[in-house]
mmCIF file of C-alpha atoms in Angstrom:
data_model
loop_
_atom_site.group_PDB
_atom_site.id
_atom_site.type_symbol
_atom_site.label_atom_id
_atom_site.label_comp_id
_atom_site.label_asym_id
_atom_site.label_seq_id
_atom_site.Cartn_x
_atom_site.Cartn_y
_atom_site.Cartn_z
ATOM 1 C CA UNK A 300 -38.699 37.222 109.954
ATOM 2 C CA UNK A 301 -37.670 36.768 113.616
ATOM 3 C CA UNK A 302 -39.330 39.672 114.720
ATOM 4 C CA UNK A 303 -42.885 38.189 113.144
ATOM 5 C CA UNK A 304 -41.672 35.014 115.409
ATOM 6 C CA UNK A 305 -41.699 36.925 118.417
ATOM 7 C CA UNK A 306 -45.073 38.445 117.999
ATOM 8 C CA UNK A 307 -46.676 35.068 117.209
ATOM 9 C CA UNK A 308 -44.902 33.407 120.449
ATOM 10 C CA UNK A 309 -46.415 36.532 122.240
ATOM 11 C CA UNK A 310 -49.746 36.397 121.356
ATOM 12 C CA UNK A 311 -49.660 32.656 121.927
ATOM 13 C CA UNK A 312 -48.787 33.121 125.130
ATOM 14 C CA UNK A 313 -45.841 30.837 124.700
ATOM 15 C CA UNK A 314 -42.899 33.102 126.400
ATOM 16 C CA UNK A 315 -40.007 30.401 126.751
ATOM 17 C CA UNK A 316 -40.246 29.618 123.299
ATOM 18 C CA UNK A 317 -39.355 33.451 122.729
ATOM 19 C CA UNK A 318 -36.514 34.139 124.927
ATOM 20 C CA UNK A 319 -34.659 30.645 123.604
ATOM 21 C CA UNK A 320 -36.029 29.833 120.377
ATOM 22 C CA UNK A 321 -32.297 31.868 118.583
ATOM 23 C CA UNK A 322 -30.212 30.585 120.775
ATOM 24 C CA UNK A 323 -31.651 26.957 120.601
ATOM 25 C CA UNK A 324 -31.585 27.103 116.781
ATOM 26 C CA UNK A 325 -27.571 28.330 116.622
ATOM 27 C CA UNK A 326 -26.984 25.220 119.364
ATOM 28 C CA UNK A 327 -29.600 23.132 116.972
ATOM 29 C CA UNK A 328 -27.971 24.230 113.975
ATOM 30 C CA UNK A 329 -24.357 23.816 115.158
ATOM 31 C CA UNK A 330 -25.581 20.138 116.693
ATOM 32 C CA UNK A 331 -26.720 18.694 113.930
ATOM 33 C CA UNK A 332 -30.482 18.321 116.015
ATOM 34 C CA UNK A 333 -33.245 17.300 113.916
ATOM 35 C CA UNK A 334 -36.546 19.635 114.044
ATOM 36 C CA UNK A 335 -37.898 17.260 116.560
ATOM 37 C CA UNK A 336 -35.242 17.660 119.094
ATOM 38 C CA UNK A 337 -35.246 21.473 118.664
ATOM 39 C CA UNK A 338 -38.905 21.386 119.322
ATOM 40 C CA UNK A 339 -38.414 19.218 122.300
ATOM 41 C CA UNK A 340 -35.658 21.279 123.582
ATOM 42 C CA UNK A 341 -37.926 24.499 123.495
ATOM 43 C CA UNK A 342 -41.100 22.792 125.107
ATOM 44 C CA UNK A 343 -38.941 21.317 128.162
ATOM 45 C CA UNK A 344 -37.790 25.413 128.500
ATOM 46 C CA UNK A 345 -41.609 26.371 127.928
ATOM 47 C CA UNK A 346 -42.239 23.631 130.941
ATOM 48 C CA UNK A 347 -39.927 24.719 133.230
ATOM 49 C CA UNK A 348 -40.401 28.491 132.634
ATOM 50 C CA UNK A 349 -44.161 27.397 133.521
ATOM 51 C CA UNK A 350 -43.469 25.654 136.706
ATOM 52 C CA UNK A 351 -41.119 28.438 137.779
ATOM 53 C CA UNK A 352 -44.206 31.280 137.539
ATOM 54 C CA UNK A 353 -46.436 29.023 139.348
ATOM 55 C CA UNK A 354 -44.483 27.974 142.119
ATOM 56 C CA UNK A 355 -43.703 32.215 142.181
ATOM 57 C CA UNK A 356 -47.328 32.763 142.498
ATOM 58 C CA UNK A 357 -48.446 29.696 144.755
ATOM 59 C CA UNK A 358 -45.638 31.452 147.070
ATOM 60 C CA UNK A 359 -47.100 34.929 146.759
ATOM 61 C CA UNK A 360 -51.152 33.481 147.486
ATOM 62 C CA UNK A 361 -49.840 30.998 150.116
ATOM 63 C CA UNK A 362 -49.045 34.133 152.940
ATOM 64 C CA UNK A 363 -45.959 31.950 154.131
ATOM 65 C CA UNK A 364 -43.368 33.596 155.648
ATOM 66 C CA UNK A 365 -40.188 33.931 153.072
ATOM 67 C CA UNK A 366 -37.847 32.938 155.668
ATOM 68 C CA UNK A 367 -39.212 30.358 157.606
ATOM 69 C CA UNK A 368 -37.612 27.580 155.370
ATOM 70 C CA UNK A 369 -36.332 24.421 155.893
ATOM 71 C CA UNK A 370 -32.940 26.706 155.103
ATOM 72 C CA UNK A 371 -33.945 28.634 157.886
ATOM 73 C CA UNK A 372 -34.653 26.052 160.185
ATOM 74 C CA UNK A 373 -32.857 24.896 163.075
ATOM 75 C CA UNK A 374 -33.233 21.253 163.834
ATOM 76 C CA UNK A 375 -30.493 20.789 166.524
ATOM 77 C CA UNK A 376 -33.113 21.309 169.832
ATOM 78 C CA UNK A 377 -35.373 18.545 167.793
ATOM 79 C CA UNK A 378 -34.988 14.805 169.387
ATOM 80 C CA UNK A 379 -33.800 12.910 167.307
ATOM 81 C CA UNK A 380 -37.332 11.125 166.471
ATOM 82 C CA UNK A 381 -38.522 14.035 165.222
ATOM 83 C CA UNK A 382 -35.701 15.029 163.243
ATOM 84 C CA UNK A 383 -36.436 11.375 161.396
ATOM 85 C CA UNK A 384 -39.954 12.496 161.087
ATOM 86 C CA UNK A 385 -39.535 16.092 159.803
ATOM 87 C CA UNK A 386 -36.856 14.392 157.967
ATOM 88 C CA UNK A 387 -39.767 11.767 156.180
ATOM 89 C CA UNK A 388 -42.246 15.019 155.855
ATOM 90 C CA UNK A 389 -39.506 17.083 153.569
ATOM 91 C CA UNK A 390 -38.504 14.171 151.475
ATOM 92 C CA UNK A 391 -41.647 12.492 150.320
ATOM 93 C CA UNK A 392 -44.788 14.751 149.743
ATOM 94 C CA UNK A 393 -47.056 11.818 149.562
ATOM 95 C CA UNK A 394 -48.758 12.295 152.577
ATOM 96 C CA UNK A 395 -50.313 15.666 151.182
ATOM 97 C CA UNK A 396 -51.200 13.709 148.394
ATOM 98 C CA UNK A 397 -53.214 11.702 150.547
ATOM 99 C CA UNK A 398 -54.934 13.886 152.529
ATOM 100 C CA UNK A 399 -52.785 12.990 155.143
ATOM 101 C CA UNK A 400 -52.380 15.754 158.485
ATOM 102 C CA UNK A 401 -49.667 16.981 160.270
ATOM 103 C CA UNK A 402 -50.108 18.120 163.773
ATOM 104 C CA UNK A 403 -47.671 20.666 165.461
ATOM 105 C CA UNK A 404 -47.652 20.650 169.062
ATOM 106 C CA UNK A 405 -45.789 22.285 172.085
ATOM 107 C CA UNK A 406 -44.948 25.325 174.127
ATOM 108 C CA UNK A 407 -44.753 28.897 172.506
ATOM 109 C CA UNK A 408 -41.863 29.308 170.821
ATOM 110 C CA UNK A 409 -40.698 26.218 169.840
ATOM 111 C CA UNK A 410 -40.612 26.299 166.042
ATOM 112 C CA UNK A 411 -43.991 24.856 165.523
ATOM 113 C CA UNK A 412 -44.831 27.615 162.841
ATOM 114 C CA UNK A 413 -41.259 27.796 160.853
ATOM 115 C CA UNK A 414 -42.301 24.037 160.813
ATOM 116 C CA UNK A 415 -45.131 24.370 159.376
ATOM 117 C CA UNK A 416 -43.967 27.137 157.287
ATOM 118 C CA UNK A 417 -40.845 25.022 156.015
ATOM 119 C CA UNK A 418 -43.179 21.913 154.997
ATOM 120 C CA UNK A 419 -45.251 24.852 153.337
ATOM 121 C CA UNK A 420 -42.381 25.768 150.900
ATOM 122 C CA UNK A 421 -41.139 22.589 150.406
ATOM 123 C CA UNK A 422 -44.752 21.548 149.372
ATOM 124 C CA UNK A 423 -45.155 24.305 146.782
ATOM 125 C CA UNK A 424 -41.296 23.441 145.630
ATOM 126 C CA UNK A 425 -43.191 19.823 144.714
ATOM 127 C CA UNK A 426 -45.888 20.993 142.485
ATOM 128 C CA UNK A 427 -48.964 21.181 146.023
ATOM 129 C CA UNK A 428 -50.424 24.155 146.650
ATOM 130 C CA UNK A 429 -50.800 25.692 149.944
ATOM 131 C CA UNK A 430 -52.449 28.202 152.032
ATOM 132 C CA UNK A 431 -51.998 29.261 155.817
ATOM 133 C CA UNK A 432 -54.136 31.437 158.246
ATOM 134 C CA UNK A 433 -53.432 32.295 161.849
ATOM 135 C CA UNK A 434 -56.180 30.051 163.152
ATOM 136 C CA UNK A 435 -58.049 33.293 164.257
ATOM 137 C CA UNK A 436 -58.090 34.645 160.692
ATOM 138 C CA UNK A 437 -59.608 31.465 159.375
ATOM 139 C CA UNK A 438 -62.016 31.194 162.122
ATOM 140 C CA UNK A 439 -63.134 34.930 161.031
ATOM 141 C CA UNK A 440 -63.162 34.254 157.783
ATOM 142 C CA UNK A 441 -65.692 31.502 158.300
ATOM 143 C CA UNK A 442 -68.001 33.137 160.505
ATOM 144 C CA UNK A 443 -68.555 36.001 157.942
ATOM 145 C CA UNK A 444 -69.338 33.477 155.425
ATOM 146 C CA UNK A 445 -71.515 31.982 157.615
ATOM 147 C CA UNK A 446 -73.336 35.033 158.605
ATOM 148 C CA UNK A 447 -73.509 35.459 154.698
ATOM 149 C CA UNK A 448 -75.069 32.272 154.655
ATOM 150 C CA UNK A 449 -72.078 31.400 152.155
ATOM 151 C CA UNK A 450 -69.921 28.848 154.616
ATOM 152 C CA UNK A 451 -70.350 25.857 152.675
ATOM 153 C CA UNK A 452 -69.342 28.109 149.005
ATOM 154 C CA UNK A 453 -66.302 29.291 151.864
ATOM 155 C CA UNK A 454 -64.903 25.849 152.633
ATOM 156 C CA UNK A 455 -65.566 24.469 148.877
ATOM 157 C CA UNK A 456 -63.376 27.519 147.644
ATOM 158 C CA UNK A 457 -60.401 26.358 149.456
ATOM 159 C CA UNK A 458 -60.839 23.019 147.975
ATOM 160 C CA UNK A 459 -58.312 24.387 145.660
ATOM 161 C CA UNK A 460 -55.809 24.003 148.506
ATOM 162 C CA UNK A 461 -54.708 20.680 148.513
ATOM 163 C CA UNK A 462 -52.847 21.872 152.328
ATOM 164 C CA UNK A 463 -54.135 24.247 154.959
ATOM 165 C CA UNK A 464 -52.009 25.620 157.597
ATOM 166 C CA UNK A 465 -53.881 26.639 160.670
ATOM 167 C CA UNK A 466 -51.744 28.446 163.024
ATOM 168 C CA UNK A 467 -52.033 28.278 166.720
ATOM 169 C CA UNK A 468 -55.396 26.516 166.787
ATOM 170 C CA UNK A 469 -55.108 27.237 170.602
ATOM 171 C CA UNK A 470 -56.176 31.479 170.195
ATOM 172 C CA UNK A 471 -59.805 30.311 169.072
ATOM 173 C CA UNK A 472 -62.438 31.428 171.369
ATOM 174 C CA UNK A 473 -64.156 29.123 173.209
ATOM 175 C CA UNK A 474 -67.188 30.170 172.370
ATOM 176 C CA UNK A 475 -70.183 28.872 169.994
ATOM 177 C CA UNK A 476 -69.998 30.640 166.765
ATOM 178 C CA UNK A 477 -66.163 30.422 166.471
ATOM 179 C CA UNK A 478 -66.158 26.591 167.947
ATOM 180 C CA UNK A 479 -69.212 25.547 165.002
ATOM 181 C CA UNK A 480 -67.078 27.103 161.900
ATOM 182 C CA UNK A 481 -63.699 25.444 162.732
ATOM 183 C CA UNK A 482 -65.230 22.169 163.703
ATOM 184 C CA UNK A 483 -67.321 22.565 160.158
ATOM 185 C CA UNK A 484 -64.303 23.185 158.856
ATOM 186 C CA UNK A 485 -62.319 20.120 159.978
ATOM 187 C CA UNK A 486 -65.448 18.424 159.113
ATOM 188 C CA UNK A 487 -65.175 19.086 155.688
ATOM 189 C CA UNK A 488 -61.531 18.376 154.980
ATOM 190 C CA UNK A 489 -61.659 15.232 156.809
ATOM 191 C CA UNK A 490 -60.196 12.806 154.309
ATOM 192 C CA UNK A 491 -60.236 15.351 151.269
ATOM 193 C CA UNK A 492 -57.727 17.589 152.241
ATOM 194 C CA UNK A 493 -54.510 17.915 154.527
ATOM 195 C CA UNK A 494 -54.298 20.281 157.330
ATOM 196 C CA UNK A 495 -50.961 21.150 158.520
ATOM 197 C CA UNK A 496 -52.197 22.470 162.771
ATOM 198 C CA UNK A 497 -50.114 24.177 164.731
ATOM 199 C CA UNK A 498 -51.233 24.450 169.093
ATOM 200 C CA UNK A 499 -49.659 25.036 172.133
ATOM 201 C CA UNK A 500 -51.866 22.949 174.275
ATOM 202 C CA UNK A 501 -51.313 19.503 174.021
ATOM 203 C CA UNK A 502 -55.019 17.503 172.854
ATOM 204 C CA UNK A 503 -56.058 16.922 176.607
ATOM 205 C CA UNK A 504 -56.648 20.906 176.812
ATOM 206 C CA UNK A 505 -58.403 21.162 173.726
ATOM 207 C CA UNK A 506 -61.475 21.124 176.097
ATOM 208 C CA UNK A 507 -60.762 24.959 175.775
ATOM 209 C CA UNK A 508 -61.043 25.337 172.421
ATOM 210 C CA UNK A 509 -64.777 23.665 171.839
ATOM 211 C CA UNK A 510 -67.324 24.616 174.035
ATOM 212 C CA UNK A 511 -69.070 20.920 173.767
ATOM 213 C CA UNK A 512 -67.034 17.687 174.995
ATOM 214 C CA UNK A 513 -68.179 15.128 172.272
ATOM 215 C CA UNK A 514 -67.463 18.116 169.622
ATOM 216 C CA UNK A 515 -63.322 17.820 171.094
ATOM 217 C CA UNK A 516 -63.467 14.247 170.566
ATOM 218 C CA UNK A 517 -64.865 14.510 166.491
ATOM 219 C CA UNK A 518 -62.569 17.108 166.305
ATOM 220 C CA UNK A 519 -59.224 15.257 167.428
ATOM 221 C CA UNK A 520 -60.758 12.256 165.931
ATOM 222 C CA UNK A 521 -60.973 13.461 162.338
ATOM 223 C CA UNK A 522 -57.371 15.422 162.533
ATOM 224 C CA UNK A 523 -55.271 12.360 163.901
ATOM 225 C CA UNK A 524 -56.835 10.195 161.440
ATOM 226 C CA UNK A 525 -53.704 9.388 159.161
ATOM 227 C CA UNK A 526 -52.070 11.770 160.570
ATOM 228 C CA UNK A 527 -48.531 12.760 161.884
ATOM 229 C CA UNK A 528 -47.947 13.817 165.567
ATOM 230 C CA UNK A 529 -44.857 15.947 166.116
ATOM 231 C CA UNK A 530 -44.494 16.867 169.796
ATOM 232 C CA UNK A 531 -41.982 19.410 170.220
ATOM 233 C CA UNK A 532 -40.496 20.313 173.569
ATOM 234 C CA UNK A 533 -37.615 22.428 175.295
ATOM 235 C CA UNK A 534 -36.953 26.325 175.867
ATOM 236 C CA UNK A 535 -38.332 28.938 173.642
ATOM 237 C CA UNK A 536 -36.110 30.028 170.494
ATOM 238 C CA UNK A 537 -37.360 33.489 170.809
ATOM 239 C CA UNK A 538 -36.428 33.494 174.696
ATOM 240 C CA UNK A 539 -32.905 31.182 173.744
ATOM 241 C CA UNK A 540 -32.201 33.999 170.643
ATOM 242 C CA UNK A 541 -32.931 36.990 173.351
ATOM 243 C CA UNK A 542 -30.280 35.129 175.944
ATOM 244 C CA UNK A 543 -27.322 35.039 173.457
ATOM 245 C CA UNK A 544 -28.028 38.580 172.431
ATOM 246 C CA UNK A 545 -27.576 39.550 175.472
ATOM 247 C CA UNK A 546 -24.886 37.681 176.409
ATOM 248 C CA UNK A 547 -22.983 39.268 173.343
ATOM 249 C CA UNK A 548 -24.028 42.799 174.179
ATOM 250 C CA UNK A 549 -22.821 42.214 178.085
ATOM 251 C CA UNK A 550 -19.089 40.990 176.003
ATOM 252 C CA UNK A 551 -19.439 43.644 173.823
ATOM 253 C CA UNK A 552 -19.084 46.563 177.075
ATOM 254 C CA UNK A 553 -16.976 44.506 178.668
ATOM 255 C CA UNK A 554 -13.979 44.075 176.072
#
């Protein structure tokens, strides 16, 4: 009898139900449940069994990077107003909900991208699914479509991204084909969509990024619309990391 069970919950697709339904009925049994609670019980398992393969594969499509978490994340060499803001952004999703933006800038190395990359995780962790692309990759990715005469099909596929993570807008050539897709782009998920931006020029450079002045403007226009500004500042991690190494290979030859 069981084992007809377990081919039924198979082919129905239903595989929390078939890993718990025993063990539920002994604890039903020995609980005195009624069949409605034992049916309730194995549902909520079916649910979170569920939410636990799709948050698997929303990591997997997203191309974050595993370990830039909030885990990961060191928050000391924040100020302390953006520690409140990051703070906000982890805690309540909403924003991404609204189509709100989040805008990453300062200097190379200064944990604008395991930002981004921790608000990623902690947005698929929520239920909001989210993809990121080097800004370069993106830009590429357009341009074929375009040259396919497919952009608009392009942009209306990643609809299904509630959050986009452009990294290091800054890298785009300044030039006319690349300039056309990503201000289409922003364009498009002006209001409809959050994008989560990463750049290392702060928005009075972005001259070099769009070839046309009035196309900067629209640009920054439509991104700081609802939006959240997180300056960072101070000395590179990477260079700060490569410092204490060698200060503790230096103690290392001389002990």
């Amino acid at each position: 009898m069981s084992d007809s069970v377990l081919l039924l919950l198979k082919e129905l697709r239903l595989p929390g139900f078939a890993r718990h339904y025993k063990t539920l009925w002994q604890t039903a049994a020995d609980s005195g449940w009624s069949h409605v609670d034992y049916l309730l019980a194995l549902c909520e398992y079916e649910m979170a069994d569920r939410l636990q393969r799709r948050i698997q594969k929303w990591r997997r499509e997203s191309q974050l990077t595993t370990t830039k978490t909030f885990a990961t994340l060191d928050r000391k060499p924040f100020s302390g107003q953006n520690q409140r803001s990051i703070a906000k952004l982890e805690q309540d999703v909403e924003w991404a909900r609204r189509s709100d933006n989040v805008l990453l800038i300062g200097p190379s190395g200064t944990g604008k991208t395991h930002l981004a990359s921790a608000l990623g995780h902690a947005l698929i962790e929520q239920g909001i699914r989210c993809k990121c692309f080097p800004a370069i990759a993106l830009v590429q990715h357009l341009q074929q479509a375009k040259r396919d005469l497919d952009l608009m099909t392009a942009m209306t596929r990643l609809d299904k991204y509630p959050v986009i993570i452009i990294d290091d807008i800054g890298y785009v050539k300044k030039t006319d084909a690349e300039t056309n897709v990503l201000f289409e782009f922003i364009a498009h998920r002006y209001e409809s969509g959050t994008l989560i931006v990463t750049a290392n020029q702060p928005f009075s450079a972005w001259g070099s990024i769009f070839t046309d002045g009035m196309m900067t403007v629209a640009a920054i226009d439509r991104l700081i619309h609802h939006a959240t500004i997180i300056e960072l500042e101070g000395e590179s991690y990477r260079k700060q990391q490569y410092v204490e190494k060698a200060k503790s290979e230096v103690k290392r030859e001389t002990t």
